Short mmCIF file of C-alpha atoms in Angstrom, two decimals:
data_model
loop_
_atom_site.label_atom_id
_atom_site.label_comp_id
_atom_site.label_asym_id
_atom_site.label_seq_id
_atom_site.Cartn_x
_atom_site.Cartn_y
_atom_site.Cartn_z
CA GLY A 3 -62.53 -39.61 -21.89
CA HIS A 4 -61.92 -41.21 -18.51
CA GLY A 5 -64.25 -44.17 -19.18
CA GLU A 6 -61.40 -46.66 -19.51
CA GLY A 7 -59.27 -44.98 -16.88
CA ARG A 8 -57.24 -42.62 -19.04
CA MET A 9 -55.49 -39.97 -16.91
CA ILE A 10 -56.48 -41.87 -13.74
CA THR A 11 -53.87 -42.99 -11.22
CA ALA A 12 -54.85 -45.67 -8.68
CA ILE A 13 -52.56 -46.33 -5.71
CA SER A 14 -52.98 -49.57 -3.75
CA ASP A 15 -52.25 -49.83 -0.03
CA GLU A 16 -50.05 -52.89 -0.17
CA HIS A 17 -47.80 -54.88 -2.43
CA SER A 18 -49.16 -58.33 -1.68
CA SER A 19 -49.71 -61.46 -3.71
CA GLY A 20 -52.86 -62.87 -2.20
CA VAL A 21 -56.38 -63.24 -3.55
CA GLU A 22 -57.25 -59.66 -2.57
CA SER A 23 -54.36 -58.17 -4.55
CA GLU A 24 -55.02 -60.41 -7.54
CA GLY A 25 -58.70 -59.42 -7.51
CA LEU A 26 -57.81 -55.72 -7.49
CA ILE A 27 -55.38 -56.13 -10.38
CA ASN A 28 -57.97 -58.08 -12.39
CA SER A 29 -60.66 -55.47 -11.68
CA MET A 30 -58.36 -52.66 -12.79
CA ARG A 31 -57.59 -54.52 -15.99
CA ASP A 32 -61.27 -55.24 -16.70
CA TYR A 33 -62.87 -51.90 -15.80
CA LEU A 34 -60.04 -49.35 -16.03
CA PRO A 35 -57.61 -50.84 -18.57
CA LYS A 36 -56.00 -47.48 -19.36
CA ALA A 37 -55.49 -46.42 -15.73
CA GLU A 38 -52.08 -46.41 -14.09
CA HIS A 39 -51.81 -48.76 -11.11
CA ARG A 40 -49.26 -47.89 -8.42
CA MET A 41 -48.34 -49.47 -5.10
CA CYS A 42 -47.85 -47.39 -1.95
CA ALA A 43 -44.10 -46.99 -1.37
CA ARG A 44 -44.64 -46.58 2.37
CA HIS A 45 -46.08 -50.09 2.55
CA ILE A 46 -43.28 -51.39 0.34
CA TYR A 47 -40.78 -49.82 2.75
CA ALA A 48 -42.56 -51.27 5.80
CA ASN A 49 -42.20 -54.78 4.37
CA TRP A 50 -38.62 -54.20 3.20
CA ARG A 51 -37.64 -52.78 6.61
CA LYS A 52 -38.58 -56.04 8.37
CA LYS A 53 -35.41 -57.54 6.91
CA HIS A 54 -33.30 -54.39 6.57
CA LYS A 55 -33.75 -52.57 9.88
CA ASP A 56 -30.82 -50.15 9.92
CA GLN A 57 -32.21 -46.59 10.23
CA LYS A 58 -29.51 -45.33 7.84
CA LEU A 59 -31.24 -47.26 5.06
CA GLN A 60 -34.55 -45.41 5.44
CA LYS A 61 -33.28 -42.22 3.79
CA ARG A 62 -31.68 -44.20 0.97
CA PHE A 63 -34.97 -46.02 0.27
CA TRP A 64 -36.93 -42.78 -0.06
CA VAL A 65 -34.27 -41.18 -2.26
CA ILE A 66 -34.66 -44.18 -4.57
CA ALA A 67 -38.46 -44.00 -4.47
CA LYS A 68 -38.47 -40.29 -5.35
CA SER A 69 -35.80 -40.39 -8.06
CA ALA A 70 -37.59 -38.86 -11.04
CA ASN A 71 -35.60 -40.60 -13.80
CA ARG A 72 -33.95 -43.97 -14.47
CA GLU A 73 -30.39 -42.64 -14.30
CA ASP A 74 -30.92 -41.18 -10.81
CA PHE A 75 -32.80 -44.32 -9.77
CA ASN A 76 -29.88 -46.55 -10.80
CA TYR A 77 -27.34 -44.21 -9.21
CA ASN A 78 -29.18 -44.15 -5.88
CA LYS A 79 -29.78 -47.90 -5.98
CA ALA A 80 -26.01 -48.36 -6.45
CA LYS A 81 -25.39 -46.12 -3.42
CA LEU A 82 -27.73 -48.35 -1.41
CA ALA A 83 -25.92 -51.46 -2.68
CA GLN A 84 -22.70 -50.07 -1.21
CA LEU A 85 -24.37 -50.19 2.21
CA THR A 86 -26.36 -53.39 1.72
CA PRO A 87 -26.04 -55.43 -1.49
CA GLU A 88 -28.80 -57.75 -0.33
CA GLY A 89 -31.10 -54.81 0.42
CA ALA A 90 -30.63 -53.44 -3.10
CA LYS A 91 -31.47 -56.86 -4.57
CA ASP A 92 -34.58 -57.12 -2.39
CA ILE A 93 -35.78 -53.71 -3.58
CA MET A 94 -35.70 -54.91 -7.17
CA LYS A 95 -37.82 -57.92 -6.18
CA THR A 96 -40.67 -55.56 -5.19
CA ASP A 97 -41.31 -54.48 -8.80
CA PRO A 98 -40.25 -50.78 -8.54
CA LYS A 99 -42.12 -49.84 -11.72
CA HIS A 100 -45.25 -49.72 -9.54
CA TRP A 101 -43.90 -47.53 -6.72
CA ALA A 102 -40.72 -45.70 -7.84
CA ARG A 103 -41.23 -42.29 -9.42
CA ALA A 104 -38.64 -42.97 -12.14
CA PHE A 105 -41.00 -45.45 -13.80
CA PHE A 106 -44.26 -43.46 -13.62
CA PRO A 107 -45.82 -42.52 -16.98
CA ILE A 108 -46.44 -38.84 -17.63
CA GLY A 109 -49.83 -37.24 -18.16
CA ALA A 110 -51.68 -37.53 -14.85
CA ASN A 111 -49.74 -34.74 -13.06
CA CYS A 112 -49.33 -37.06 -10.08
CA GLU A 113 -45.89 -37.68 -8.61
CA SER A 114 -47.16 -39.29 -5.37
CA VAL A 115 -45.36 -42.44 -4.27
CA ASP A 116 -47.60 -43.12 -1.27
CA ASN A 117 -51.28 -43.51 -0.49
CA ASN A 118 -51.57 -40.90 2.27
CA LEU A 119 -54.59 -39.20 0.66
CA CYS A 120 -56.75 -42.33 0.88
CA GLU A 121 -55.55 -43.08 4.39
CA SER A 122 -56.52 -39.57 5.48
CA PHE A 123 -60.00 -40.17 4.06
CA ASN A 124 -60.26 -43.53 5.83
CA ASN A 125 -59.29 -41.93 9.13
CA ALA A 126 -61.93 -39.24 8.62
CA ILE A 127 -64.72 -41.83 8.26
CA ILE A 128 -63.49 -44.26 10.90
CA GLU A 129 -66.48 -43.55 13.19
CA ALA A 130 -68.98 -44.10 10.37
CA ARG A 131 -67.57 -47.55 9.65
CA PHE A 132 -69.18 -48.97 12.78
CA TYR A 133 -72.73 -48.03 11.71
CA PRO A 134 -75.19 -50.02 9.55
CA ILE A 135 -74.79 -49.25 5.86
CA ILE A 136 -77.59 -46.64 5.55
CA SER A 137 -76.51 -44.74 8.67
CA GLN A 138 -72.91 -45.08 7.58
CA GLN A 139 -73.57 -43.47 4.20
CA GLU A 140 -75.57 -40.68 5.81
CA LYS A 141 -72.73 -39.86 8.19
CA ILE A 142 -70.24 -39.82 5.32
CA ARG A 143 -72.59 -37.60 3.28
CA LYS A 144 -72.81 -35.05 6.10
CA LYS A 145 -69.07 -35.10 6.66
CA MET A 146 -68.42 -34.55 2.95
CA MET A 147 -70.95 -31.71 2.83
CA VAL A 148 -69.15 -29.95 5.69
CA ARG A 149 -65.81 -30.60 4.02
CA VAL A 150 -66.92 -29.04 0.73
CA GLN A 151 -68.14 -25.92 2.51
CA GLU A 152 -64.92 -25.65 4.54
CA GLN A 153 -62.82 -25.90 1.39
CA LYS A 154 -64.92 -23.25 -0.34
CA THR A 155 -64.55 -20.87 2.59
CA LYS A 156 -60.82 -21.52 2.88
CA SER A 157 -60.14 -20.93 -0.81
CA GLU A 158 -61.92 -17.56 -0.74
CA LYS A 159 -59.14 -16.27 1.54
CA TRP A 160 -56.34 -17.32 -0.80
CA ASN A 161 -54.41 -14.75 -2.81
CA GLY A 162 -52.47 -15.11 -6.02
CA ILE A 163 -52.81 -17.69 -8.79
CA ILE A 164 -51.42 -20.95 -7.36
CA CYS A 165 -52.83 -23.03 -4.47
CA PRO A 166 -50.81 -22.49 -1.25
CA ASN A 167 -49.53 -26.07 -0.89
CA ILE A 168 -48.29 -26.03 -4.48
CA PHE A 169 -46.73 -22.61 -3.94
CA LYS A 170 -44.69 -24.13 -1.07
CA LYS A 171 -43.33 -26.76 -3.46
CA ILE A 172 -42.41 -24.07 -5.96
CA LYS A 173 -40.65 -22.04 -3.25
CA ALA A 174 -38.64 -25.13 -2.27
CA ASN A 175 -37.59 -25.62 -5.89
CA ILE A 176 -36.69 -21.93 -6.19
CA LYS A 177 -34.42 -22.31 -3.15
CA ARG A 178 -32.59 -25.19 -4.87
CA THR A 179 -31.71 -22.99 -7.86
CA GLN A 180 -28.89 -21.34 -5.88
CA PHE A 181 -26.86 -24.52 -6.37
CA LEU A 182 -27.35 -24.59 -10.16
CA GLU A 183 -25.67 -23.09 -13.21
CA VAL A 184 -27.64 -22.55 -16.44
CA LEU A 185 -26.65 -22.17 -20.09
CA TRP A 186 -29.16 -20.94 -22.70
CA ASN A 187 -29.15 -21.60 -26.45
CA GLY A 188 -31.13 -18.40 -27.08
CA LYS A 189 -34.43 -20.17 -27.80
CA ASP A 190 -36.18 -22.79 -25.65
CA GLY A 191 -33.22 -25.07 -24.89
CA PHE A 192 -31.26 -24.88 -21.64
CA GLU A 193 -28.53 -26.92 -19.99
CA VAL A 194 -28.60 -26.83 -16.20
CA LYS A 195 -25.67 -28.11 -14.14
CA HIS A 196 -25.56 -28.98 -10.43
CA LEU A 197 -22.67 -27.29 -8.62
CA ASN A 198 -21.72 -30.31 -6.54
CA SER A 199 -19.28 -33.21 -6.72
CA ARG A 200 -21.57 -35.23 -8.95
CA GLY A 201 -22.07 -32.33 -11.37
CA MET A 202 -25.17 -33.74 -13.05
CA ARG A 203 -26.45 -31.91 -16.15
CA TYR A 204 -30.08 -31.70 -17.24
CA ILE A 205 -31.69 -30.43 -20.43
CA VAL A 206 -34.77 -28.20 -20.17
CA ASN A 207 -37.13 -27.37 -23.05
CA LEU A 208 -39.60 -24.67 -22.04
CA GLU A 209 -41.66 -24.96 -25.22
CA LYS A 210 -42.35 -28.64 -24.51
CA TRP A 211 -42.46 -28.24 -20.71
CA THR A 212 -39.84 -30.95 -20.23
CA CYS A 213 -36.69 -31.54 -18.21
CA SER A 214 -34.45 -34.59 -18.56
CA CYS A 215 -34.68 -35.01 -14.76
CA GLY A 216 -38.28 -36.12 -15.42
CA TYR A 217 -40.08 -34.18 -12.70
CA PHE A 218 -41.36 -31.25 -14.80
CA GLN A 219 -43.43 -33.40 -17.17
CA LEU A 220 -44.44 -35.92 -14.48
CA ALA A 221 -45.82 -33.42 -11.95
CA GLY A 222 -46.89 -30.57 -14.22
CA LEU A 223 -44.77 -28.33 -11.98
CA PRO A 224 -41.41 -26.79 -12.89
CA CYS A 225 -38.48 -28.49 -11.18
CA CYS A 226 -35.50 -26.47 -9.93
CA HIS A 227 -33.82 -26.91 -13.34
CA ALA A 228 -36.88 -25.59 -15.19
CA ILE A 229 -37.16 -22.64 -12.80
CA CYS A 230 -33.52 -21.77 -13.55
CA ALA A 231 -34.36 -21.81 -17.25
CA ILE A 232 -37.51 -19.74 -16.74
CA TYR A 233 -35.59 -17.06 -14.83
CA LYS A 234 -32.81 -17.07 -17.44
CA SER A 235 -35.35 -16.47 -20.22
CA GLY A 236 -37.06 -13.67 -18.28
CA ARG A 237 -40.41 -15.42 -18.06
CA LYS A 238 -42.78 -16.09 -15.15
CA VAL A 239 -42.78 -19.36 -13.20
CA GLU A 240 -46.59 -19.41 -12.90
CA ASP A 241 -46.88 -19.58 -16.69
CA PHE A 242 -45.30 -23.03 -16.54
CA ILE A 243 -47.53 -24.53 -13.85
CA ASP A 244 -50.39 -26.77 -14.98
CA LYS A 245 -53.81 -25.16 -14.52
CA CYS A 246 -54.96 -28.04 -12.32
CA TYR A 247 -52.92 -26.34 -9.56
CA TYR A 248 -54.57 -22.93 -9.99
CA ILE A 249 -56.78 -21.46 -7.26
CA ASP A 250 -59.54 -20.93 -9.84
CA THR A 251 -59.46 -24.65 -10.71
CA PHE A 252 -59.63 -25.56 -7.02
CA LYS A 253 -62.70 -23.36 -6.56
CA LYS A 254 -64.43 -24.91 -9.57
CA ASN A 255 -63.95 -28.38 -8.07
CA TYR A 256 -65.89 -27.29 -4.99
#
């Protein structure tokens, strides 16, 4: 079960080394030893940017953070090193295994590299924070009750199988397939090649729901390579999307 934190992903706001950070790490180890502990890449970037202020470096940082496998991570880090060798060294000092997608373990269907969800929640309860504890909890309770009802009402208007925000991600990945070439072994194995100067090749296995790019098994959503393979085999994309992204699952949660 989830008692020890299995299938739970916790994302901390900051990558700091003080008593607060140490206490959080110790608590995670004591109470949720099986949980994955990530650091918010946006906070990592904010600290890294204090020393490396060139705006050109911002895009390179986020490409590194969102690289879904070690090979792409190392390639993009090398591209950064061409612009700023010191900046690339400083990135490695921040312990990327806690904030770079290439190092995330699979299983939680969570590819997030930032903590925006928690920050959105904190902004929603900012007024309640100024009240005494009982009044504060009552205000949060009411706000959550309204939120649940709003989500229920919203989901009743949705059509199809997949939640709208997830469908947008799938559409974006479908668009990327126009720059790919796919070879099929006649069963569940596919080789997908990028039609660009780098010409990267990735291996897709539809039976195992995996792609060597790493994204398919990390997010529980087919990457552009997997979608190419799905189309080549004549199957449906929605059959390769984890059920946690289904509209029916969303409705059950509310």
